[in-house]
PDB file of C-alpha atoms in Angstrom:
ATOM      1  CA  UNK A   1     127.572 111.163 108.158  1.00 69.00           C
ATOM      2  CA  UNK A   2     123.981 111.908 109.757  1.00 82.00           C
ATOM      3  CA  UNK A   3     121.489 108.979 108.704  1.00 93.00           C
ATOM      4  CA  UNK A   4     118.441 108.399 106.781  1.00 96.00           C
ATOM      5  CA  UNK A   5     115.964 110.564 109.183  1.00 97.00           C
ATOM      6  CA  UNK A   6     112.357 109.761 109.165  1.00 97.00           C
ATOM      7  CA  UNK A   7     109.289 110.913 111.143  1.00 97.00           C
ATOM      8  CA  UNK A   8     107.354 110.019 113.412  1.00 97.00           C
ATOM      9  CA  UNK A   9     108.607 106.659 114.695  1.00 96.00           C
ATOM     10  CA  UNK A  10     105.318 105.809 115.478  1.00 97.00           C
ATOM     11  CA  UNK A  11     101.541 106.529 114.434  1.00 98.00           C
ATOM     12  CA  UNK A  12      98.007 105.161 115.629  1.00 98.00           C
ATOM     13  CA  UNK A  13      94.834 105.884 113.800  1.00 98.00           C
ATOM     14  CA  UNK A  14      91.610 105.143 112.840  1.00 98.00           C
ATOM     15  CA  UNK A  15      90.761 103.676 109.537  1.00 97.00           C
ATOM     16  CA  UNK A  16      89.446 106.463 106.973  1.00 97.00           C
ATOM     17  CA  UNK A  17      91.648 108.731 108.532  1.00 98.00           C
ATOM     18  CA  UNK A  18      94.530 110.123 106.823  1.00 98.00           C
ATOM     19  CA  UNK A  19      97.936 109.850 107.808  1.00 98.00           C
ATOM     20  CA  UNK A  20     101.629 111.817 106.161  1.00 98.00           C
ATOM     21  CA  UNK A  21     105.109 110.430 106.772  1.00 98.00           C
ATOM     22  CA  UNK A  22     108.569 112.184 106.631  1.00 97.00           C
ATOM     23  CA  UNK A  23     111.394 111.277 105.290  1.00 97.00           C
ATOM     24  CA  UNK A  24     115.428 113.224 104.916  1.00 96.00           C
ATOM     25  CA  UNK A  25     117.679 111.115 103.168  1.00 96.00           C
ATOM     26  CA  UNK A  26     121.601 111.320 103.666  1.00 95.00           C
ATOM     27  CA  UNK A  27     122.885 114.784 102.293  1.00 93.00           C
ATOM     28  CA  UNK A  28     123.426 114.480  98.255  1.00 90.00           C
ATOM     29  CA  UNK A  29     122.055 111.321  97.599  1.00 92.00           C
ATOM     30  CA  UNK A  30     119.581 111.380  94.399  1.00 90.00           C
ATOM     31  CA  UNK A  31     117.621 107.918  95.011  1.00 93.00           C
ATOM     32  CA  UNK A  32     114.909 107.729  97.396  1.00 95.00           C
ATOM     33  CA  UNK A  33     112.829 104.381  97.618  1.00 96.00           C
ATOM     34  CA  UNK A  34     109.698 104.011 100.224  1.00 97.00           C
ATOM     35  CA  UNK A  35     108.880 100.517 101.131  1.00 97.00           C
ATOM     36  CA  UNK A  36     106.224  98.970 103.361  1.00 98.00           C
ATOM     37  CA  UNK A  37     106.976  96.035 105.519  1.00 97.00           C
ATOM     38  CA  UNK A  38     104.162  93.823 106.739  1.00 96.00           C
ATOM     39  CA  UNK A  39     104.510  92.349 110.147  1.00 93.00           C
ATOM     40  CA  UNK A  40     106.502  88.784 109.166  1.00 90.00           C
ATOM     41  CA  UNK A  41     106.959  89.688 105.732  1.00 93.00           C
ATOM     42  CA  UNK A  42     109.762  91.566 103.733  1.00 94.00           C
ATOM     43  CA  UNK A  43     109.749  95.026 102.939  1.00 96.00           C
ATOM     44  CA  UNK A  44     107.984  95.635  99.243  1.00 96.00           C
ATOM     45  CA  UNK A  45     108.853  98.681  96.883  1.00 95.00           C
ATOM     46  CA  UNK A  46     106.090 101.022  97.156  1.00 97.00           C
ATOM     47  CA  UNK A  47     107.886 104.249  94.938  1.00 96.00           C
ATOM     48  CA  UNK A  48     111.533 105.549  93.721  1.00 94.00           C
ATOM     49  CA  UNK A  49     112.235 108.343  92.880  1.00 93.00           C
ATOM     50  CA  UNK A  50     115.239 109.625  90.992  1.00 90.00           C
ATOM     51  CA  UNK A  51     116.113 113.334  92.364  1.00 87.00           C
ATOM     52  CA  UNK A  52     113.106 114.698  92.027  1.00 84.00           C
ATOM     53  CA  UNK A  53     111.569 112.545  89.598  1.00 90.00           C
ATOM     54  CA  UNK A  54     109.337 108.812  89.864  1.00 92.00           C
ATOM     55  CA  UNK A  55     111.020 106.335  88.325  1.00 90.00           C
ATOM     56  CA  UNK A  56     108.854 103.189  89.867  1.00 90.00           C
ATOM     57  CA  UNK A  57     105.363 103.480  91.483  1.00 93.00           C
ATOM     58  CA  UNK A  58     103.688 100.402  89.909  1.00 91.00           C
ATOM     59  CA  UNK A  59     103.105  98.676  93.314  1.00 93.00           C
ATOM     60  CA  UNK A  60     101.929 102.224  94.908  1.00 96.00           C
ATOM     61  CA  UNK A  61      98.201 101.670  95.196  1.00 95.00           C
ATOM     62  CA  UNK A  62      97.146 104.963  93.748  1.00 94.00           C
ATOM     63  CA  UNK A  63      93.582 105.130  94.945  1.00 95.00           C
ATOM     64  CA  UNK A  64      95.171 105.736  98.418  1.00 97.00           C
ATOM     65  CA  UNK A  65      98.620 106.389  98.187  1.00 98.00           C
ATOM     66  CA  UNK A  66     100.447 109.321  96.922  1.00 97.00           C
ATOM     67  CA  UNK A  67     104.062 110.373  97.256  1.00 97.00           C
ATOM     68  CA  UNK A  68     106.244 113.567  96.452  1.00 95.00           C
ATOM     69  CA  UNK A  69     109.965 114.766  96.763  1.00 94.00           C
ATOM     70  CA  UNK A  70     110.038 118.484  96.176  1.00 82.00           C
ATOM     71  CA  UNK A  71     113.279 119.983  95.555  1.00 83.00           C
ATOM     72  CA  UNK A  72     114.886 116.626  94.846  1.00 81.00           C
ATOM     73  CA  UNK A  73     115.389 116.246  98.848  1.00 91.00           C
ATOM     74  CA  UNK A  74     112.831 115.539 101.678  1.00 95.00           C
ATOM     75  CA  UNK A  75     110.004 113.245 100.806  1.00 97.00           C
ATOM     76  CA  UNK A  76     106.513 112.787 102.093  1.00 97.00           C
ATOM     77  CA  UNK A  77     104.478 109.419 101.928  1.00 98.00           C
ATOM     78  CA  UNK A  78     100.508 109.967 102.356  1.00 98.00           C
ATOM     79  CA  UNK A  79      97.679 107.589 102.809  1.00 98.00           C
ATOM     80  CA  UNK A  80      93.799 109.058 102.440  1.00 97.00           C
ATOM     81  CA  UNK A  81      92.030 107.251 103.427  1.00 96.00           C
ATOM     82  CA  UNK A  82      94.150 104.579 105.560  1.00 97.00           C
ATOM     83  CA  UNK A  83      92.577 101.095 105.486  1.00 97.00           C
ATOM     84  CA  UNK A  84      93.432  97.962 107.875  1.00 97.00           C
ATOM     85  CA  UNK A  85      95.686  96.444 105.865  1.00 97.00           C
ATOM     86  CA  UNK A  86      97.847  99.497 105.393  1.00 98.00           C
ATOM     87  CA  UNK A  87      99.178  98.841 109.334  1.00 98.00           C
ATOM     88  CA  UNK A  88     102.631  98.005 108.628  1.00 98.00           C
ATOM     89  CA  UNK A  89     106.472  99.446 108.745  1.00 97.00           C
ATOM     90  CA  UNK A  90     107.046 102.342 106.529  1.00 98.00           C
ATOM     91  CA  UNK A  91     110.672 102.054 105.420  1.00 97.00           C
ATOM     92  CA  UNK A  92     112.388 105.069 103.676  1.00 97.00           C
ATOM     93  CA  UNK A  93     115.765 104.610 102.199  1.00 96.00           C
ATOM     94  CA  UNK A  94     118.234 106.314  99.791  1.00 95.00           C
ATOM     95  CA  UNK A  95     121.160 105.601  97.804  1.00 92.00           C
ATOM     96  CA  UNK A  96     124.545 107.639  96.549  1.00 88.00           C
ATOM     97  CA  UNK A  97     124.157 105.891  92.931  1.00 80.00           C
ATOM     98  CA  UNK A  98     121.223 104.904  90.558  1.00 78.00           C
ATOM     99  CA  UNK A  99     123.879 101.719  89.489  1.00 79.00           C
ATOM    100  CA  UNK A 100     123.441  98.193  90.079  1.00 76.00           C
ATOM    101  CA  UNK A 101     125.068  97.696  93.423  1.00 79.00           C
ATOM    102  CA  UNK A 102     125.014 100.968  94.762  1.00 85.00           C
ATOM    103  CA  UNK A 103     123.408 100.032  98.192  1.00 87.00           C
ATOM    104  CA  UNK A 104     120.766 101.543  99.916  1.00 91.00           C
ATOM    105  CA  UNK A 105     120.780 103.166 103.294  1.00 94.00           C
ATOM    106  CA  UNK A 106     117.655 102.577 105.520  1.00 95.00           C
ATOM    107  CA  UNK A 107     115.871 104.441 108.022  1.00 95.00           C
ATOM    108  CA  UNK A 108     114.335 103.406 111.417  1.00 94.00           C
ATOM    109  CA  UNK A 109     111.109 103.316 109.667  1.00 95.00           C
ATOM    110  CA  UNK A 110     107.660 104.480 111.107  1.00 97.00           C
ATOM    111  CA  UNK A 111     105.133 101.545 112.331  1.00 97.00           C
ATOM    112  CA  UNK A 112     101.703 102.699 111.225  1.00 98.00           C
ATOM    113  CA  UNK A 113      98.679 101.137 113.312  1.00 98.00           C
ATOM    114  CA  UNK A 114      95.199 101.442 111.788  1.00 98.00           C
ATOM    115  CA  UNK A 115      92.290 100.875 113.977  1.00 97.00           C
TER     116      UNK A 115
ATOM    117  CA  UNK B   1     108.703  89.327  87.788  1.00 68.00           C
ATOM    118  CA  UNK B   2     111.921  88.791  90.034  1.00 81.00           C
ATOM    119  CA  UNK B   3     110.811  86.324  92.919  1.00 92.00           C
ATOM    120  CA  UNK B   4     113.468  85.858  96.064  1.00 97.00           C
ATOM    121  CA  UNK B   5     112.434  82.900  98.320  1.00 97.00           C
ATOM    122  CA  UNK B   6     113.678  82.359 101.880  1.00 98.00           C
ATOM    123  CA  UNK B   7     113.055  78.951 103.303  1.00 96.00           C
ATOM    124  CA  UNK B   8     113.670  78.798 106.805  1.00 97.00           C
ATOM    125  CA  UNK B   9     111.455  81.428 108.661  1.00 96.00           C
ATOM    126  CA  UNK B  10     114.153  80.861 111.372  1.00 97.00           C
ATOM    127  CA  UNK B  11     117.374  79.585 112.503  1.00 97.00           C
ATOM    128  CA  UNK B  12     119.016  78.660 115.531  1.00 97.00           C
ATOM    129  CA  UNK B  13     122.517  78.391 116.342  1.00 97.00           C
ATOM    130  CA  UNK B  14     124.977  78.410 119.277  1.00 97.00           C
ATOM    131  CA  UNK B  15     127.263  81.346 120.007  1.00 97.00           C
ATOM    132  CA  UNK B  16     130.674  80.825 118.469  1.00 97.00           C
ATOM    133  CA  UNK B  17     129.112  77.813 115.984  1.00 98.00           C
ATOM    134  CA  UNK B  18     128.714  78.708 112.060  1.00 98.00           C
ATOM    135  CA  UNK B  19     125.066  78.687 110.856  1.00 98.00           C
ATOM    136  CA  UNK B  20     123.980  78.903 106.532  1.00 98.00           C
ATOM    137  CA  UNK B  21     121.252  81.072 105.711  1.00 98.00           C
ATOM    138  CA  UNK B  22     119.379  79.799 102.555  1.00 98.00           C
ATOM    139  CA  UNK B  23     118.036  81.899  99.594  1.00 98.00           C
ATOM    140  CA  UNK B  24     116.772  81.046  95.627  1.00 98.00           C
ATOM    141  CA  UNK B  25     115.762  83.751  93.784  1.00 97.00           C
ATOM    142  CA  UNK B  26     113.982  83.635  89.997  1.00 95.00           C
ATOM    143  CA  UNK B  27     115.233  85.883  87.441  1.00 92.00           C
ATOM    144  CA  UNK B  28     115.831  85.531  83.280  1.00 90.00           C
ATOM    145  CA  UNK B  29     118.123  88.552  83.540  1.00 89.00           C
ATOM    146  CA  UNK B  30     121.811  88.046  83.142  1.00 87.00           C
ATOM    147  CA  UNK B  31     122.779  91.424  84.746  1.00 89.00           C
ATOM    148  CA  UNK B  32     122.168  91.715  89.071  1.00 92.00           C
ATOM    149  CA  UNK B  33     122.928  92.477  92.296  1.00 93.00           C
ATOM    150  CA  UNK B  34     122.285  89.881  95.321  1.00 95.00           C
ATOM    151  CA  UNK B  35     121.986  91.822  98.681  1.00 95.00           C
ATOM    152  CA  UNK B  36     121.670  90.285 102.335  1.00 97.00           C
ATOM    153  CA  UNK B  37     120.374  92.851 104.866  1.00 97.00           C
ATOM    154  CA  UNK B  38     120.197  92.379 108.591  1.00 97.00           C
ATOM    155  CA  UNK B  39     117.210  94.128 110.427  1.00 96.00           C
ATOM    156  CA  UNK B  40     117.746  93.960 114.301  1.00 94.00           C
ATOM    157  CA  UNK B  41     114.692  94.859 116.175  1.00 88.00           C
ATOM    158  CA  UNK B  42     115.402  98.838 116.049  1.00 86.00           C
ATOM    159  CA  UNK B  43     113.903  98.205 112.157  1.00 88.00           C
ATOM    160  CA  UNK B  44     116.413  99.969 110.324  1.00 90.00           C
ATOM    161  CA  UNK B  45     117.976  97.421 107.825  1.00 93.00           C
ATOM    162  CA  UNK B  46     121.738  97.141 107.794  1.00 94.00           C
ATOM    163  CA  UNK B  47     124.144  95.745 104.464  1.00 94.00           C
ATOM    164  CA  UNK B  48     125.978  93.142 105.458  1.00 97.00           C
ATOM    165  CA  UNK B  49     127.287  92.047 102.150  1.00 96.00           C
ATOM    166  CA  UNK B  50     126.543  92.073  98.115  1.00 95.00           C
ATOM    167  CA  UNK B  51     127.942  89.975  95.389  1.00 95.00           C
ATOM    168  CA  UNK B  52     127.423  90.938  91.947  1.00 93.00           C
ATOM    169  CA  UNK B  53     125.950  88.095  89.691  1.00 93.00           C
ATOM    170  CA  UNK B  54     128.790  88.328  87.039  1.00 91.00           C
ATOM    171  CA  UNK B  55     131.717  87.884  89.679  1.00 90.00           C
ATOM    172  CA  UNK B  56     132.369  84.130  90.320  1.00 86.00           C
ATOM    173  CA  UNK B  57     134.825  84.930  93.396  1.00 93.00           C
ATOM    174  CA  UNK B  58     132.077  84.510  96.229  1.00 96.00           C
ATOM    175  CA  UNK B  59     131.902  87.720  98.354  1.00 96.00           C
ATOM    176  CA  UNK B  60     133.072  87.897 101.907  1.00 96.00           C
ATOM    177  CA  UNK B  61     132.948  90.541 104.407  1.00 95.00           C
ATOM    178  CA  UNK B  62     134.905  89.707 107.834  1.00 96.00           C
ATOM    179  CA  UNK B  63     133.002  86.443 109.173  1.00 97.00           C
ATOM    180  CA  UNK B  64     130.349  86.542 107.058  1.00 98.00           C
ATOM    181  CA  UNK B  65     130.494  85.023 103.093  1.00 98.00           C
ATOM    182  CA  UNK B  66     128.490  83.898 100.468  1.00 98.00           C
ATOM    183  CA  UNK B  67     127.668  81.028  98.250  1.00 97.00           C
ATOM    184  CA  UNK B  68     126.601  82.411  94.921  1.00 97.00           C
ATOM    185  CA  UNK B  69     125.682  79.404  92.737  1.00 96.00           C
ATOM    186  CA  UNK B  70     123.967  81.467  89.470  1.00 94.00           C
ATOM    187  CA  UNK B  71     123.382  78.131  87.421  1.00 94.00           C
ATOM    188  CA  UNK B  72     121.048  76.913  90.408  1.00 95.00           C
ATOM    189  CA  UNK B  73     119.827  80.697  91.334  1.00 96.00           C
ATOM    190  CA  UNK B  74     121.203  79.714  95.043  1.00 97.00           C
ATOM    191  CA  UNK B  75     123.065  82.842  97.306  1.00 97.00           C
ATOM    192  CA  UNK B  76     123.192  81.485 100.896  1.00 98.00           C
ATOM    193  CA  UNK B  77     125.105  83.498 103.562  1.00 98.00           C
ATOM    194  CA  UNK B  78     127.421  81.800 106.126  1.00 98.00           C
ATOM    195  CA  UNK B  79     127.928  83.396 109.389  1.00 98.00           C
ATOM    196  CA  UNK B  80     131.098  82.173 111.021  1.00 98.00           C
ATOM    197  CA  UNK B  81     131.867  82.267 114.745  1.00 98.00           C
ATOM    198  CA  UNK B  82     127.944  83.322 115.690  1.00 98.00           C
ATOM    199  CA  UNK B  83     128.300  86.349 118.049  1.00 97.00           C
ATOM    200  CA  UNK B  84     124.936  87.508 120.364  1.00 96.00           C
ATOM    201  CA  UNK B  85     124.541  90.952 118.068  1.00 96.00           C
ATOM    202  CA  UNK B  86     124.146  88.588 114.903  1.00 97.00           C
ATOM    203  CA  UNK B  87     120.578  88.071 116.150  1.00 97.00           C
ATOM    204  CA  UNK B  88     118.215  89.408 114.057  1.00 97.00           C
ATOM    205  CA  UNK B  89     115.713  89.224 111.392  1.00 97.00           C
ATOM    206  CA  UNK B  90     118.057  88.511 107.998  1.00 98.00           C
ATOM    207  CA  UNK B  91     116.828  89.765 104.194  1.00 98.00           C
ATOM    208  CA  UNK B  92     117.620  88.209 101.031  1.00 98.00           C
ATOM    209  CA  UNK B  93     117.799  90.683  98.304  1.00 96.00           C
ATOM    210  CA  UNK B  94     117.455  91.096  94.521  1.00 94.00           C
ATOM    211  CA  UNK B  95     117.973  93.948  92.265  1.00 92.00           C
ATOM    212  CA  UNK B  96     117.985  94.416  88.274  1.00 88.00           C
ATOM    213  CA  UNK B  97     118.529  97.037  85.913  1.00 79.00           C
ATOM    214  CA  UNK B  98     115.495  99.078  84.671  1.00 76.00           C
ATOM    215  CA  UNK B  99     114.377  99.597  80.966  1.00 73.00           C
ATOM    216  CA  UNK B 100     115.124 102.977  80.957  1.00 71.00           C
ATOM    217  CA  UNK B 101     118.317 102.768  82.628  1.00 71.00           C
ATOM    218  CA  UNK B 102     119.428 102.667  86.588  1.00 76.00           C
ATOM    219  CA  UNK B 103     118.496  99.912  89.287  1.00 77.00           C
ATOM    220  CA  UNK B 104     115.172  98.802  89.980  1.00 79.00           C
ATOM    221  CA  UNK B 105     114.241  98.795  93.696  1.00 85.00           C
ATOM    222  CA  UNK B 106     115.006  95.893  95.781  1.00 91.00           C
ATOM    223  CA  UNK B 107     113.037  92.769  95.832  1.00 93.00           C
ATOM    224  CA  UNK B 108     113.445  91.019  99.526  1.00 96.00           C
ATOM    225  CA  UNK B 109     112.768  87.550 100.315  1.00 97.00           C
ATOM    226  CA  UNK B 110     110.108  86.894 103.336  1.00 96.00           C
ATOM    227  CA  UNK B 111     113.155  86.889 105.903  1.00 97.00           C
ATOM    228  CA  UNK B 112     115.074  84.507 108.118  1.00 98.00           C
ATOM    229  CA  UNK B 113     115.008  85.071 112.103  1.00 97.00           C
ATOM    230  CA  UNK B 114     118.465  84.083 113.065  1.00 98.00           C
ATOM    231  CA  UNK B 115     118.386  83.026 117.000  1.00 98.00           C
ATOM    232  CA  UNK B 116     121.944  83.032 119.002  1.00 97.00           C
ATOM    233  CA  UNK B 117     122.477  80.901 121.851  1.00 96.00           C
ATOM    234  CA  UNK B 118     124.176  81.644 124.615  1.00 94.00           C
TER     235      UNK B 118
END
């Protein structure tokens, strides 16, 4: 079973720019969650979707954040435009289930730096 | 809100010795899932093992078990016979059900970095 695939692995840029990341989940799973991991912290909930749909985006900062998963599959994460504080770990992960328990199946991540 | 605290920002431990991994977590819900997630420096976090809140048996997975104590909101992992690819950064998880049905995202703790000596 191929993993959770995300792209790139790594990203520099400057702040105000704007910045897209990728992410495949594994083949027939309906939940996709995006988290962003803070150097020395733990990863927070940024959005999940259910297929194709947002169940959770309250901690998404909306201003500057926006997320989409067309066709119930891929999903892209955007910033515009990226700030300081947005350099972090930008975890993707998805899950067989939508039930308590049903674990979750990370990718590698991408590190964003913001200069 | 759910609120998962870690204690010890790290741990150290000889190869082959046992080493506990602390965790509290805050919740008024009666209905959860406790997660502990292993994150080795490639990033990706791995499962290493779950116990639902309304099981009393503590869950175990080969050399690693858990200490679920719901009255005192304590799940602590024990790592048995410490092996050099235990290192890592560990996650204590959290994870509800949602109004409207189906599990909320996970809420992780700040992390434990668990050091194996040689």
């Amino acid at each position: 079973e191929a993993g959770v695939a995300q792209s790139p692995r790594y990203k520099i840029i400057e702040k105000r720019q704007s910045v897209a990341f990728w992410c495949n989940p594994i083949s027939g799973h309906a939940t996709l969650y995006w988290y962003q991991q803070i150097l020395g912290q733990g990863p927070k909930l940024l959005i999940q979707f259910q297929n194709n749909g947002v169940v959770d985006d309250s901690q998404l900062p909306k201003d500057r954040f926006s997320a989409e998963r067309l066709k119930g599959v891929d999903s892209t994460l955007k910033i515009q435009p990226a700030k300081l504080e947005d350099s972090a770990v930008y975890l993707c992960a998805s899950s067989p289930g939508w039930g308590l328990g049903s674990p979750l199946h990370f990718g590698n991540g991408t590190r964003l730096t913001v200069t | 809100a759910q609120t998962v605290t870690q204690s010890q920002p790290e741990m150290s431990v000889q190869e082959a010795e046992t080493v506990t991994l602390s965790c509290t977590y805050d919740t008024s819900e009666s209905d959860y899932y406790l997660f502990w997630y292993k994150q080795p420096p490639s990033r990706q976090m791995i499962l290493v093992i779950r116990q639902e809140a309304y099981k009393q048996q503590n869950a175990t997975e080969n050399r690693f078990s858990v200490n679920f104590q719901k009255a005192a909101k304590s799940f602590s992992l024990k790592i048995s016979d410490s092996q050099l690819g235990d290192a890592a950064m560990y996650f204590c998880a959290y994870t509800t059900l949602l109004s409207g049905g189906g599990a909320d995202g996970l809420t992780f703790g700040k992390g434990t970095h668990l050091i194996i000596q040689p």
